[in-house]
Structures are given as C-alpha cells and as structure tokens.
Short mmCIF file of C-alpha atoms and ligand atoms in Angstrom, two decimals:
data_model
loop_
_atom_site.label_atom_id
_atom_site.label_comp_id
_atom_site.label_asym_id
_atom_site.label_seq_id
_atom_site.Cartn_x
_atom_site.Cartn_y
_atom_site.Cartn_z
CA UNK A 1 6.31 6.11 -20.82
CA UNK A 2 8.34 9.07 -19.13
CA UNK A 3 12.44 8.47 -19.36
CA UNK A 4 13.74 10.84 -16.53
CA UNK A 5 16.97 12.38 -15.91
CA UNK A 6 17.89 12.64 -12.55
CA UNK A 7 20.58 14.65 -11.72
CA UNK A 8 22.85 14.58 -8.37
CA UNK A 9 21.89 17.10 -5.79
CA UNK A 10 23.78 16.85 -2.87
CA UNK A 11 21.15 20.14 -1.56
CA UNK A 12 19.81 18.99 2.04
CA UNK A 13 15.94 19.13 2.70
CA UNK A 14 14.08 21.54 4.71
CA UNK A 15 11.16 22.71 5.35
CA UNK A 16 7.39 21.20 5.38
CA UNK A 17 6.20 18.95 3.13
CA UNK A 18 2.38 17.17 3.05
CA UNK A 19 2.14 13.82 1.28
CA UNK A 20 -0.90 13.23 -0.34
CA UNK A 21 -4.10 10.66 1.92
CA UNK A 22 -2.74 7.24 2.27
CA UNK A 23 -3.62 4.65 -0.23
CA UNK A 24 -4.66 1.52 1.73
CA UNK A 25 -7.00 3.99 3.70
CA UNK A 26 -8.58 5.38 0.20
CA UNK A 27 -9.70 2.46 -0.72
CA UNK A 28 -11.41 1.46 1.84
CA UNK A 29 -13.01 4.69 2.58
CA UNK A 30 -14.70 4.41 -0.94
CA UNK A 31 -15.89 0.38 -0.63
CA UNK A 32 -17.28 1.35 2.81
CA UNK A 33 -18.80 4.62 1.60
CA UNK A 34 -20.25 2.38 -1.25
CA UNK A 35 -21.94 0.19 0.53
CA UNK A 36 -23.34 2.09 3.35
CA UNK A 37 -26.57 4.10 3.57
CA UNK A 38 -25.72 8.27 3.51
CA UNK A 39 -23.57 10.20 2.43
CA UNK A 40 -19.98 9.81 3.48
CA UNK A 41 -17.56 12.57 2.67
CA UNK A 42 -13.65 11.62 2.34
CA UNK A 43 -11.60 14.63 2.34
CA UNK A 44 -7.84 14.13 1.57
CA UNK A 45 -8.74 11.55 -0.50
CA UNK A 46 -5.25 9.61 -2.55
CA UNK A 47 -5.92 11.00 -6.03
CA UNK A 48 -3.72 8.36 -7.37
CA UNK A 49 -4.66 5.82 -10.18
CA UNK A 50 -4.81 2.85 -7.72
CA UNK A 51 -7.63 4.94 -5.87
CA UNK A 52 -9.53 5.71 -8.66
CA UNK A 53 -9.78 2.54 -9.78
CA UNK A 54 -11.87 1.57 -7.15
CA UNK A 55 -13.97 4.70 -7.57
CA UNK A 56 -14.40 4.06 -11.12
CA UNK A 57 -15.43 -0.04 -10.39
CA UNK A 58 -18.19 1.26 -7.94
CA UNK A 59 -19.41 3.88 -10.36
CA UNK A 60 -19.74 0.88 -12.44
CA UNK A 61 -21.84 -0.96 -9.88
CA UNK A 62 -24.30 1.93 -9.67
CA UNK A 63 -23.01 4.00 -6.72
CA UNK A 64 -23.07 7.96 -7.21
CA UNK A 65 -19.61 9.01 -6.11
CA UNK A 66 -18.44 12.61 -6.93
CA UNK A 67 -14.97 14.25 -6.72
CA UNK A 68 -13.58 17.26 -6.47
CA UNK A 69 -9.58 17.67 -6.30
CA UNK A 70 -8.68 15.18 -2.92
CA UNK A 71 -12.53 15.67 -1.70
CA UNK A 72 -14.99 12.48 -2.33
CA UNK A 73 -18.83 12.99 -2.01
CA UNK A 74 -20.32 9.32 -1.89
CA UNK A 75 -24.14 9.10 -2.45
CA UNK A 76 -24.46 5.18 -0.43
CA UNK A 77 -27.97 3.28 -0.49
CA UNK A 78 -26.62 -0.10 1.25
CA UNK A 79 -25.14 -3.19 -0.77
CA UNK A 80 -28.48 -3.89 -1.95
CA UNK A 81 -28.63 -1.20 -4.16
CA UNK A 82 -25.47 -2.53 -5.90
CA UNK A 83 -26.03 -3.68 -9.45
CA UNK A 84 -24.53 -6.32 -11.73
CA UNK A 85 -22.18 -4.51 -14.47
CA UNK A 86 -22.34 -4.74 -17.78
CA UNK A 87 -18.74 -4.59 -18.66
CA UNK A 88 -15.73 -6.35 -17.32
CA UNK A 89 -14.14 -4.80 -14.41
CA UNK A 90 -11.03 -3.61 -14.29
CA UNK A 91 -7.97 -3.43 -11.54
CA UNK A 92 -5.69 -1.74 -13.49
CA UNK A 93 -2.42 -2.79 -11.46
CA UNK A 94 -3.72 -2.18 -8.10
CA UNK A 95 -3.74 -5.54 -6.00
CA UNK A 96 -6.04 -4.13 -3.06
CA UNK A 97 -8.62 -3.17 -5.45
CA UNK A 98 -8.31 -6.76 -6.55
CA UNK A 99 -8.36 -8.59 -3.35
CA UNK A 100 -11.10 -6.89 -1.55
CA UNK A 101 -13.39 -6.07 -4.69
CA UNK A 102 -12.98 -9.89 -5.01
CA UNK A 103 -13.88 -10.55 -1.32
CA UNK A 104 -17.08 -7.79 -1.81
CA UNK A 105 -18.04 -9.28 -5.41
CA UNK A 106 -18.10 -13.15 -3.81
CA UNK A 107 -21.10 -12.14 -1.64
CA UNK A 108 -23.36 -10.20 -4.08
CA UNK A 109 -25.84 -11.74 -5.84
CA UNK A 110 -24.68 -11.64 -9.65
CA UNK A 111 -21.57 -12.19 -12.52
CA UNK A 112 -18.84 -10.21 -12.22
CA UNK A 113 -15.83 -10.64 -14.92
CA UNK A 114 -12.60 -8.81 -13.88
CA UNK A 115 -9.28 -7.96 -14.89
CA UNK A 116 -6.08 -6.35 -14.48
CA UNK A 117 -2.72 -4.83 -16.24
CA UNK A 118 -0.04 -7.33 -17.51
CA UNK A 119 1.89 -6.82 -13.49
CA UNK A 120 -1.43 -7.53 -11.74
CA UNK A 121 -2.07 -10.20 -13.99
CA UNK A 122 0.76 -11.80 -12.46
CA UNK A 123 -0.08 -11.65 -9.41
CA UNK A 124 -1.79 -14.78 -7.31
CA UNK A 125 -5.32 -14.09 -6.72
CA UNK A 126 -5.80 -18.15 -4.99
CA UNK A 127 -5.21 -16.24 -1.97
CA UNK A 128 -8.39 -14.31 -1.71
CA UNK A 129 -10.12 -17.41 -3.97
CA UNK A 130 -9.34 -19.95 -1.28
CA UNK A 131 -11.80 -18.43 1.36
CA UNK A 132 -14.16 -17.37 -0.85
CA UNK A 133 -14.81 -20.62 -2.15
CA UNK A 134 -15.03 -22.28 0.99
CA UNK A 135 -17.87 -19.42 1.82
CA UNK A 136 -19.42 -20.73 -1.26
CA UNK A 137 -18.66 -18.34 -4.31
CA UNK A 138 -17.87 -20.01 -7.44
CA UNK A 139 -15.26 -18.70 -10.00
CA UNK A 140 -13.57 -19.62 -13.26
CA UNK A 141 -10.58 -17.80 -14.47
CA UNK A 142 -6.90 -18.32 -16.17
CA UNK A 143 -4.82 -21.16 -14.59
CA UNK A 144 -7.59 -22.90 -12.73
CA UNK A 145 -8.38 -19.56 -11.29
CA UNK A 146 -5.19 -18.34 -9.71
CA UNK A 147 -4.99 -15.75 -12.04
CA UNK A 148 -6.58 -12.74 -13.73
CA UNK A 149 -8.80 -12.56 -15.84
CA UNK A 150 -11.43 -14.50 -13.41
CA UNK A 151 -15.04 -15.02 -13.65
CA UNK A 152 -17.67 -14.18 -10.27
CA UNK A 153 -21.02 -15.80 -9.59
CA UNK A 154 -21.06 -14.32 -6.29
CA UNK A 155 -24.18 -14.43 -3.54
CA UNK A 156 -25.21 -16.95 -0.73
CA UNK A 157 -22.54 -16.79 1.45
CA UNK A 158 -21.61 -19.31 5.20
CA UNK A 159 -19.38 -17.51 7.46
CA UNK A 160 -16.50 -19.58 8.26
CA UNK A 161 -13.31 -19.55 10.77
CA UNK A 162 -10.37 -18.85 8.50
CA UNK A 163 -6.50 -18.82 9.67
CA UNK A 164 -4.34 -16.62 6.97
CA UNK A 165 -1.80 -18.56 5.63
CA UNK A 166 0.27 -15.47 4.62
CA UNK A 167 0.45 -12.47 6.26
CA UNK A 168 -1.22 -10.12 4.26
CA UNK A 169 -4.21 -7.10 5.18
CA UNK A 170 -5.53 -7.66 1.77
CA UNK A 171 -6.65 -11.33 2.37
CA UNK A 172 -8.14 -10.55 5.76
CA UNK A 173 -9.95 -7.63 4.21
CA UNK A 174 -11.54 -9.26 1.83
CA UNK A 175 -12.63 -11.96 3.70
CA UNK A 176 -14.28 -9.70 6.48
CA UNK A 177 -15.71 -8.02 3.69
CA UNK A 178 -17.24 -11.41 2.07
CA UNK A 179 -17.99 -12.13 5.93
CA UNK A 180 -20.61 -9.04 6.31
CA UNK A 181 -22.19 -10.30 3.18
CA UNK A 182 -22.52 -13.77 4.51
CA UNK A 183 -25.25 -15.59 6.76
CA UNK A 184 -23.73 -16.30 10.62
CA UNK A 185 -20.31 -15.33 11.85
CA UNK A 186 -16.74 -14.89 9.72
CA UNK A 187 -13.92 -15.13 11.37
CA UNK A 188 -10.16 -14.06 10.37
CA UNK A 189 -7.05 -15.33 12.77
CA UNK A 190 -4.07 -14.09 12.06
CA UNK A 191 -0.66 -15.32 13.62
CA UNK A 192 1.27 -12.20 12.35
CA UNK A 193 -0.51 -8.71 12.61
CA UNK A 194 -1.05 -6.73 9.58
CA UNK A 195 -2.18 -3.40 9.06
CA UNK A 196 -6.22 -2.59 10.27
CA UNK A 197 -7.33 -0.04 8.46
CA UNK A 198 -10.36 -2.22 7.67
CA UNK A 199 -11.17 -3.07 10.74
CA UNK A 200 -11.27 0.71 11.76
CA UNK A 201 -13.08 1.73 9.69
CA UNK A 202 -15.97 -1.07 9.62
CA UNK A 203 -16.20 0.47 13.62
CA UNK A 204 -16.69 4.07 12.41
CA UNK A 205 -19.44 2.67 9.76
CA UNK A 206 -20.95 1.48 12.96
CA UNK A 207 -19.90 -2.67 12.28
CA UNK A 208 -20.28 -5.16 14.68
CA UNK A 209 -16.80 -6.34 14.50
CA UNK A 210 -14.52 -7.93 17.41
CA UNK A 211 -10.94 -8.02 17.92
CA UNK A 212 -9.30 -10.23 20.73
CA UNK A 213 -5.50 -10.95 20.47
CA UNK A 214 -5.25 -12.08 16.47
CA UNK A 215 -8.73 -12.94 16.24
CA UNK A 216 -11.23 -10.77 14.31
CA UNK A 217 -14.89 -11.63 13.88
CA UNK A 218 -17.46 -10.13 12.35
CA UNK A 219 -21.45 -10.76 11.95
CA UNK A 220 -22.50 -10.84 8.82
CA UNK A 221 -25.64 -9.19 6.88
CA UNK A 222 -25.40 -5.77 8.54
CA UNK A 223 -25.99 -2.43 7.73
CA UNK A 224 -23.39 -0.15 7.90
CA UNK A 225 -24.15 4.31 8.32
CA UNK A 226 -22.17 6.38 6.38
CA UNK A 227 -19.67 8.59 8.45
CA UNK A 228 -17.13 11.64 7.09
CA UNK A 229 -13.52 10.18 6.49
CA UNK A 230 -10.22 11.83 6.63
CA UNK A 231 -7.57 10.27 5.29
CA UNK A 232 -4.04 10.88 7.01
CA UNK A 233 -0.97 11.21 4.99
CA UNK A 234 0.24 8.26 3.85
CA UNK A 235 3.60 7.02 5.78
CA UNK A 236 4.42 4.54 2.82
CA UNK A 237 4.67 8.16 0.35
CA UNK A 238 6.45 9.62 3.37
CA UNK A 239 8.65 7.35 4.21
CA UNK A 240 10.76 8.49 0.78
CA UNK A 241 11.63 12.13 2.23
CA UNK A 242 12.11 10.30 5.42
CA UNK A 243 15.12 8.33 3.86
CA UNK A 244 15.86 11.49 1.68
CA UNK A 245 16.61 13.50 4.96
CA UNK A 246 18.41 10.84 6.96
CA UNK A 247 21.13 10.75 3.64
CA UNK A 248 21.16 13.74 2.82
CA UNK A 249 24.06 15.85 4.68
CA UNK A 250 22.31 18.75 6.15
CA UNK A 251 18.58 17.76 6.18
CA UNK A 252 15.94 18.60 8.75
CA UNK A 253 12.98 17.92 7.11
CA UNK A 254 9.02 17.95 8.90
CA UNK A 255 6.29 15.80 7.01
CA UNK A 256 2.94 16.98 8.44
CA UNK A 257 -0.26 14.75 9.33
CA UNK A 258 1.58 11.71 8.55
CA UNK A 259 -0.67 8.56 9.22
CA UNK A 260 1.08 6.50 12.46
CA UNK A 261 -1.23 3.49 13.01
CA UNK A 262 0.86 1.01 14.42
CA UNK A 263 0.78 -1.42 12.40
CA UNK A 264 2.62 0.87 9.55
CA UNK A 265 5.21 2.57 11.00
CA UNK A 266 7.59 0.04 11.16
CA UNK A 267 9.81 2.35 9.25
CA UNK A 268 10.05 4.90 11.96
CA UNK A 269 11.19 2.10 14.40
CA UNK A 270 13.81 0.81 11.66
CA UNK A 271 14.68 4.34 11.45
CA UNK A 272 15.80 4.63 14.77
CA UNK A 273 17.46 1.71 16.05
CA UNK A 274 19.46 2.24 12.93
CA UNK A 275 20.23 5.75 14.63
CA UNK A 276 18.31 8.00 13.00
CA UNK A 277 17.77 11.30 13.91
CA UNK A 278 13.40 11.20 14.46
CA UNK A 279 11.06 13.62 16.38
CA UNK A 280 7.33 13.14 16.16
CA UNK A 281 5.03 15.74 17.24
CA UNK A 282 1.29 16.63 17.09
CA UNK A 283 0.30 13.34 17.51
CA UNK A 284 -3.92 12.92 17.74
CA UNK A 285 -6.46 10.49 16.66
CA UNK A 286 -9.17 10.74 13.79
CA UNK A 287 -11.09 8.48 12.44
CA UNK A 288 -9.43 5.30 14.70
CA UNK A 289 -6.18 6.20 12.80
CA UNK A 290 -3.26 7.83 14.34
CA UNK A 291 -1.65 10.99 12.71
CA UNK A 292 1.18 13.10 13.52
CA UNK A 293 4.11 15.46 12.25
CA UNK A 294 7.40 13.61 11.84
CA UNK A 295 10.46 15.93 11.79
CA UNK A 296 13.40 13.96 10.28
CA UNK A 297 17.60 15.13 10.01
CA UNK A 298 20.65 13.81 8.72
CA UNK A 299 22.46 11.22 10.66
CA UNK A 300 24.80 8.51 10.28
CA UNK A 301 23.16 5.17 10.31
CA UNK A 302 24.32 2.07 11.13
CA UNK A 303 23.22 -1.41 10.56
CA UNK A 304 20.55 -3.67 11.58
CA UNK A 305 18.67 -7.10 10.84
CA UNK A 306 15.01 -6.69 10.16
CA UNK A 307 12.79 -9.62 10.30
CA UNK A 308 9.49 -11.49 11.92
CA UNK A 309 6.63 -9.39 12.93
CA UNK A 310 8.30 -6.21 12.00
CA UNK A 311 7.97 -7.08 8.12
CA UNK A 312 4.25 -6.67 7.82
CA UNK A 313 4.54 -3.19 9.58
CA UNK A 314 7.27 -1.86 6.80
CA UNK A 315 6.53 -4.09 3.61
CA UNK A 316 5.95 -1.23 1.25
CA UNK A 317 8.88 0.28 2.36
CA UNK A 318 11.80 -2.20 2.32
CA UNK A 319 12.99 -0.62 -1.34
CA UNK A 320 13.39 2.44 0.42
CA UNK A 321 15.15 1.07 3.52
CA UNK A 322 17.55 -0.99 1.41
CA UNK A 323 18.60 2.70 -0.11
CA UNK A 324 19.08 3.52 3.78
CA UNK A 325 21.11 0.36 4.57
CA UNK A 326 23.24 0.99 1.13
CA UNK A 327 24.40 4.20 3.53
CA UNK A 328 24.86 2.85 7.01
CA UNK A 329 28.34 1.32 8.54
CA UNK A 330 27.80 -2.62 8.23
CA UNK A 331 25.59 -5.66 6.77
CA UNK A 332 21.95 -4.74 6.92
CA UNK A 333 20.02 -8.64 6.84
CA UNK A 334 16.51 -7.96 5.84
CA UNK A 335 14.61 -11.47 6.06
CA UNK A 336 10.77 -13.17 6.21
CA UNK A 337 9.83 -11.03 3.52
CA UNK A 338 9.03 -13.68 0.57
CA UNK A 339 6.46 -11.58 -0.17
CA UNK A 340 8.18 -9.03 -1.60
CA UNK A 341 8.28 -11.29 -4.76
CA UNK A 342 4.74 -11.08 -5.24
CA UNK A 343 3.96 -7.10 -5.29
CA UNK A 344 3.86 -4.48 -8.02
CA UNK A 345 6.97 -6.33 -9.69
CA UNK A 346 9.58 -8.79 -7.83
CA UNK A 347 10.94 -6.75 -5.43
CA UNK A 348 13.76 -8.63 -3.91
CA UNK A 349 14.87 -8.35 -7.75
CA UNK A 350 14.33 -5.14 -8.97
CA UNK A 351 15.82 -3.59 -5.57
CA UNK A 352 18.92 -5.64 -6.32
CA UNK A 353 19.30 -4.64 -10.04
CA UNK A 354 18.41 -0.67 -9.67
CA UNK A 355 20.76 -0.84 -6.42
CA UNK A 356 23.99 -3.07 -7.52
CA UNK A 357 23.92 -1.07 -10.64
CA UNK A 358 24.43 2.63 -8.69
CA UNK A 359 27.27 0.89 -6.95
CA UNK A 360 25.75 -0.70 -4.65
CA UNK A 361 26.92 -4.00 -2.87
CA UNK A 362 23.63 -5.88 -2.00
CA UNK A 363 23.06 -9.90 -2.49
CA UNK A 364 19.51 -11.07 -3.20
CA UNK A 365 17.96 -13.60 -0.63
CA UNK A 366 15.10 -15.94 -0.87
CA UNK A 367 13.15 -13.94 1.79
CA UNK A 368 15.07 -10.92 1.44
CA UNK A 369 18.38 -8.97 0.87
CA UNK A 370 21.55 -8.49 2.95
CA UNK A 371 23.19 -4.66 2.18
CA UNK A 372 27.00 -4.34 2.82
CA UNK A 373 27.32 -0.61 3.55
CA UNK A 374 27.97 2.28 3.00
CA UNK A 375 29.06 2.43 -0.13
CA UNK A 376 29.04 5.83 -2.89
CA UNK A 377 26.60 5.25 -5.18
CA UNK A 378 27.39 6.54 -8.76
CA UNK A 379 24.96 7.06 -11.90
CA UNK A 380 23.65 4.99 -14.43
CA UNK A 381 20.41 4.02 -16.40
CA UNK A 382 18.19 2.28 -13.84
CA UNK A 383 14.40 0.29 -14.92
CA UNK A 384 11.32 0.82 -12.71
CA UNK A 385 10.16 -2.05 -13.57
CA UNK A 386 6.79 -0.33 -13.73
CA UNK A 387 6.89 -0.36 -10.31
CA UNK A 388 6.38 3.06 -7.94
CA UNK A 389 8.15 2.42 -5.51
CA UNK A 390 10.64 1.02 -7.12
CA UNK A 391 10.95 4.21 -9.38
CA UNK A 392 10.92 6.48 -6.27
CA UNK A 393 13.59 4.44 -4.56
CA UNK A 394 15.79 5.18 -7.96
CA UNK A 395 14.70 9.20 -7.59
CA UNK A 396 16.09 9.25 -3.91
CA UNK A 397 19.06 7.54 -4.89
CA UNK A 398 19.83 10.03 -7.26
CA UNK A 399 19.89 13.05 -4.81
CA UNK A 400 23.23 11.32 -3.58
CA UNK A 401 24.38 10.03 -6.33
CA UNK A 402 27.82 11.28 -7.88
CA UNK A 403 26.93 11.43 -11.53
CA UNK A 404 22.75 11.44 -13.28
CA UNK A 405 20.37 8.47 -12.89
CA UNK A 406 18.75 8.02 -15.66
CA UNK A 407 15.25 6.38 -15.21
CA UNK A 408 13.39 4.45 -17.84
CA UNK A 409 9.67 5.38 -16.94
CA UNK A 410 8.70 7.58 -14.37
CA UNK A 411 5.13 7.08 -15.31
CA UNK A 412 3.98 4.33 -12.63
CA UNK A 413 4.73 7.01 -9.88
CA UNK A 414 0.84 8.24 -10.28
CA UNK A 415 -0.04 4.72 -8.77
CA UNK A 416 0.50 6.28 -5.64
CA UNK A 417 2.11 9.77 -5.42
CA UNK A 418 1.21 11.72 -8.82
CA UNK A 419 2.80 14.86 -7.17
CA UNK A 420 6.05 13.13 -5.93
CA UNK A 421 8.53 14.98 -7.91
CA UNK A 422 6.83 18.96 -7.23
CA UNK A 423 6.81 17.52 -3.12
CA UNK A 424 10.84 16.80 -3.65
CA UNK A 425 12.03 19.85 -5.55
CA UNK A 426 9.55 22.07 -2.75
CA UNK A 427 11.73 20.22 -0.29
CA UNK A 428 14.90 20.62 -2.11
CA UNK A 429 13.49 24.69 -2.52
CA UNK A 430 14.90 24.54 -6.40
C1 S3P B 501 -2.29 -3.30 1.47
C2 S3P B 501 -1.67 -4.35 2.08
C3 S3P B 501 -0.30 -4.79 1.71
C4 S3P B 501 0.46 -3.72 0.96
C5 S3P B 501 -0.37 -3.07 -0.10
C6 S3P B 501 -1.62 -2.46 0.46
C7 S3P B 501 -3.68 -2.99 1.88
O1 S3P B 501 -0.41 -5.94 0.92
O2 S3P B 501 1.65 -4.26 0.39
O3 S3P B 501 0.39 -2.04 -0.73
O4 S3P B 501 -4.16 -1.88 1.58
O5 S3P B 501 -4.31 -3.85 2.52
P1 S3P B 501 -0.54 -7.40 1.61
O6 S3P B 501 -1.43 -7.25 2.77
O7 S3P B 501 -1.11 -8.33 0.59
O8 S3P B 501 0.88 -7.74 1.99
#
C-alpha cells in the first residue's frame, strides 16, 4: 500500500513523452509466442504486473521465455510441448490473462486449477465458461463455476458457431484461441466490434483466420511460426497525458508511437468532437497494428453524449473522459457501458465517488454516468479502489485541482503503467 500526496500543479505539459507497449497487445504476443514453433522476439514489451503474469503462467507450463528490461526472448516448440502444472495458476488481478488462458487451457489435454486476487475473484468468468463448455471442456469452480477459483480438464475440443452475448475482445479471444485447439471450424460473430489485436496477430503467426463483416473464423489444429513483435505504445496509458494536456492551461504535449488500431482510439474521436485541440503525425503500420505520434494542447471542451459502438473502442478510458467532461461547458451522457461494472473494480462507482468528492457534479447511471460541467475541482482524500485507472484518473485530477489529493494506494498503478508518475513529472519538467 502507497498513500500519495498529490499536490495542485497548475504547470502545463510539454514536451515528448513515450508510454510504455500496450497491455492487451503484451499478452497476446507472449500466448502466441508460447505456443508457436521459433523464437519470437517482443521488443517494447508492457513490463507491468498484468503482463507478467502471463509470462510467469507459461513459464509454468514449460515454455522458456527470457526478459530483459521491455525485450522478451520466447523459446516456442508448438502447443504440444505444453505441460500440465504442478501448482495452481495464478491471474493475479488481470482479467485477460484469465479469459484467454481459460480459452487456451480448455483445449489442452490436462488439469489446470486457477486463481486470482480478491478483485478478479469477483469478476464473472461464465462468460468465457459458456463456450468452452459447449466445445466440450469440463470445469468445476466457486458458484457453479462463475467464479474463481475454477478447476480445468481441458482437451478434445468441436468447433462451434458462437454469437457474443456481450461485447467484449476477451471472450472472442479466448474462444478463437480454444477454436485453434479444436477439431473443424470455430466461429466468433460479433454484433458490436471490439478491439483485434488477436486476430492480428494469429495472421502474423501465419493463422488461417477469416474476417468478413463481424464474422471471424478460424480452423482449428494449426501450427502457428513464430514472428518478431513490437508492441506500440499503449493509447489506454496515453490517453491520461492526453486528458492532462487538453485541461491543463498551456499544454502542447506529443506522445510518440502511440498504438492507433481502430478499434481503440475511440478516445481521440471523443477528443475531438468535444473540441479538442489533436494532431496526429507519423502514422505507419507494424505488425497489423497502427502507430503514430499524437500531439495534444489545451482547449476548451464542450459536451457530448457517448454511446453504442463507440463504447467498445474507449472502455478503458471512460474514467479518464469523465475527468474531461467534469471540464467541458454542458451535460456529458455517457451510456451502453454496463460493463464498466464488471472491470478492475465497479467503475460507474468508483468514478462517481473519487469525482463528486473533488467537487465534481456527476450522477451515476445504470449503463453509465451523466457529467454536469465544468465545474473547479478542489482536494480531498480520494480511494483507488485498487483500481489503475481509477488511481491515475485521481493523479490527473490533481494537476488541476485547487488544494492536494490525497490518494489511498498508488500501488495498483504497476498493473499497467509502473513508470506513470516519472512519465508525468518529465512532462510537467519538475
Ligand atoms: C481487453 C479487452 C477489454 C479491456 C481490457 C483488455 C483485451 O475487456 O477492458 O482492459 O485485452 O482483450 P473486454 O473485452 O472484456 O471488455
């Protein structure tokens, strides 16, 4: 546990700043390195605790994976070389280690047990179950096997046609992943997109896998070649100096080789219809992933209503845009986004509690918020709920604030962005 004291700034941003590789993108670069014959290299790997995690479970599995600072050196020999642990496996309290490791673990032929921290323990895991069990994986775990702790006997997998009843990238990973382990075709339809990192990357690992409109299909029992990764920057990290510039009087702030697949950047687009002051440049592909420079400056905002499709392409980063909507002229509505409930912590909550208590005036939804703006925001003593983004919402907040923010734990931040604070005083040049 880390209490912080935050004090006011009020100092605009300038400069460069380089967040670290993007998370969702991490993972997956290590289960497809994992399971792929080669060597695959990952160079600007996330060295955050959610990453390692998933290094650590496939160490466990009997995969040679070395790392040096944000550089990855994974030794693959193909999913058959994969092993049954000895020991429980454990999550930690990172949900996409959870859902696809369960998706991978339901085809492979042995017994898995796995578990999580007391926040992912919370968290539904019937979403990734449901599949899987159609497929024909059998599991055991706490509340009929909703929740962590759960039991695997994994192996002998059907492919089978499966429509996503929520819209989320970490059920139709995992079930593309169970897919490649099973006999015939999977397929994944989704009515709302949501971000495709896996999909990219089971083309650069040389996959057979088809996308038409929301349909994605993939043949299952192939081999997949190792292939170098880089990991772009990752938007979601960005996306807090992006809101720190657009508040901050004065700011022109440029975040380099920021990730800008399309399905994440909803924040850029939110960004500027509410009038923000956006420039990207250096735009080139790598890897099937978009990256670019994104030069952000102070503006005035004003209002908008987010909702539908958009949600999916910003859902990491609706904290940080409620900070944003707490400073723009009129009601901000941000709807369709039950989801929020179900993440690190409740978000819809914890964005309401840290935010109403800096002086905020924001009413909780169902599905969402709606922000009356702008209003000051003053200090006070703020909980992170053990949430990152939740505690790096509070840090932003702070730089505007008129009096110190005072932060309960700043600990959970390594989830994600271990160097967070070093990136915002560089920015700040304090
Ligand atoms: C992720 C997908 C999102 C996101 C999470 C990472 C991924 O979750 O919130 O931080 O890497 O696939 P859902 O797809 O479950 O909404």
């Amino acid at each position: 546990m880390g209490v912080k004291e935050l004090e006011p700034s009020h100092k605009p941003l300038s400069g460069v700043v380089e967040v670290p590789g993007d998370k969702s993108i991490s993972h997956r670069s290590v289960i497809f390195g994992a399971i792929s014959s080669g060597v695959t290299t990952v160079r600007n790997f996330l060295d955050g605790e959610d990453c390692l995690r998933t290094v650590a479970i496939f160490q466990a599995l009997g995969v040679t994976i070395e790392k040096t600072n944000t550089t990855l050196i994974i030794r693959g020999r193909g999913m058959d070389s994969l092993s049954e642990p000895v020991e429980p496996l454990y999550f930690g309290n990172s949900g996409t280690t959870a859902r696809l490791m369960i998706g991978l673990l339901s085809g492979l032929p042995f017994f898995t047990t796995v578990y999580g921290d007391p926040s992912l323990t919370k968290r539904p895991m019937d979403r990734v179950l449901i599949p899987a069990k159609q497929m024909g994986t059998v599991f055991d775990g706490r509340e009929n096997g909703n929740y962590l702790p759960l039991a695997i006997r994994g192996g002998r997998l059907k492919g089978i046609s499966y429509t996503l009843p929520v819209k989320s990238a970490q059920v139709k990973s995992a079930v593309l992943l169970a897919g490649l382990l099973a006999e015939g075709t999977t397929e994944v339809i989704e009515q709302t997109r949501t971000r495709d990192h896996t999909e990219n990357m089971l083309q650069a690992f040389g996959a057979d896998v088809k996308q038409h409109g929301g349909v994605i299909s993939i043949t299952g029992n192939q081999k997949l070649q190792a292939t170098d990764i880089y990991v772009p920057g990752d938007i979601s990290s960005a996306s807090f100096f992006f809101a720190a510039a657009s508040i901050v009087p004065g700011s022109e702030l440029t975040i380099k080789n920021v990730g800008l697949n399309e399905t994440r950047t909803g924040i850029l687009d939110v960004l500027q219809r509410m009038g923000g002051a956006v420039e990207i440049r250096n735009e080139q592909i790598t890897g099937g992933e978009t990256i670019g420079d994104v030069t952000i400056a102070y503006s005035k905002l004003n209002s908008i209503i987010i909702e539908g499709d958009l949600i999916p392409r910003l859902i990491d980063e609706i904290p940080i845009i409620a900070l944003l909507a707490t400073q723009a002229e009129g009601t901000t509505i941000i709807r369709d986004a039950e989801e929020l409930r179900y993440k690190e912590t409740d978000r819809i909550a914890a964005v309401m509690e840290v935010l109403s208590l800096l002086g905020a005036d924001i009413e909780a939804t169902k599905d969402g918020m709606v922000i009356h703006g702008k209003t000051t925001l003053h200090g006070g003593n703020v909980r992170s709920f053990h949430d990152h983004r939740i505690a790096m919402m509070a840090a932003i907040a702070s730089l505007i604030a008129t009096d110190h923010v005072i932060l309960d734990d700043d600990s959970s931040i390594a989830v994600s962005y271990p160097g967070f604070f070093t990136d915002l005083e560089k920015a700040l040049h304090r």
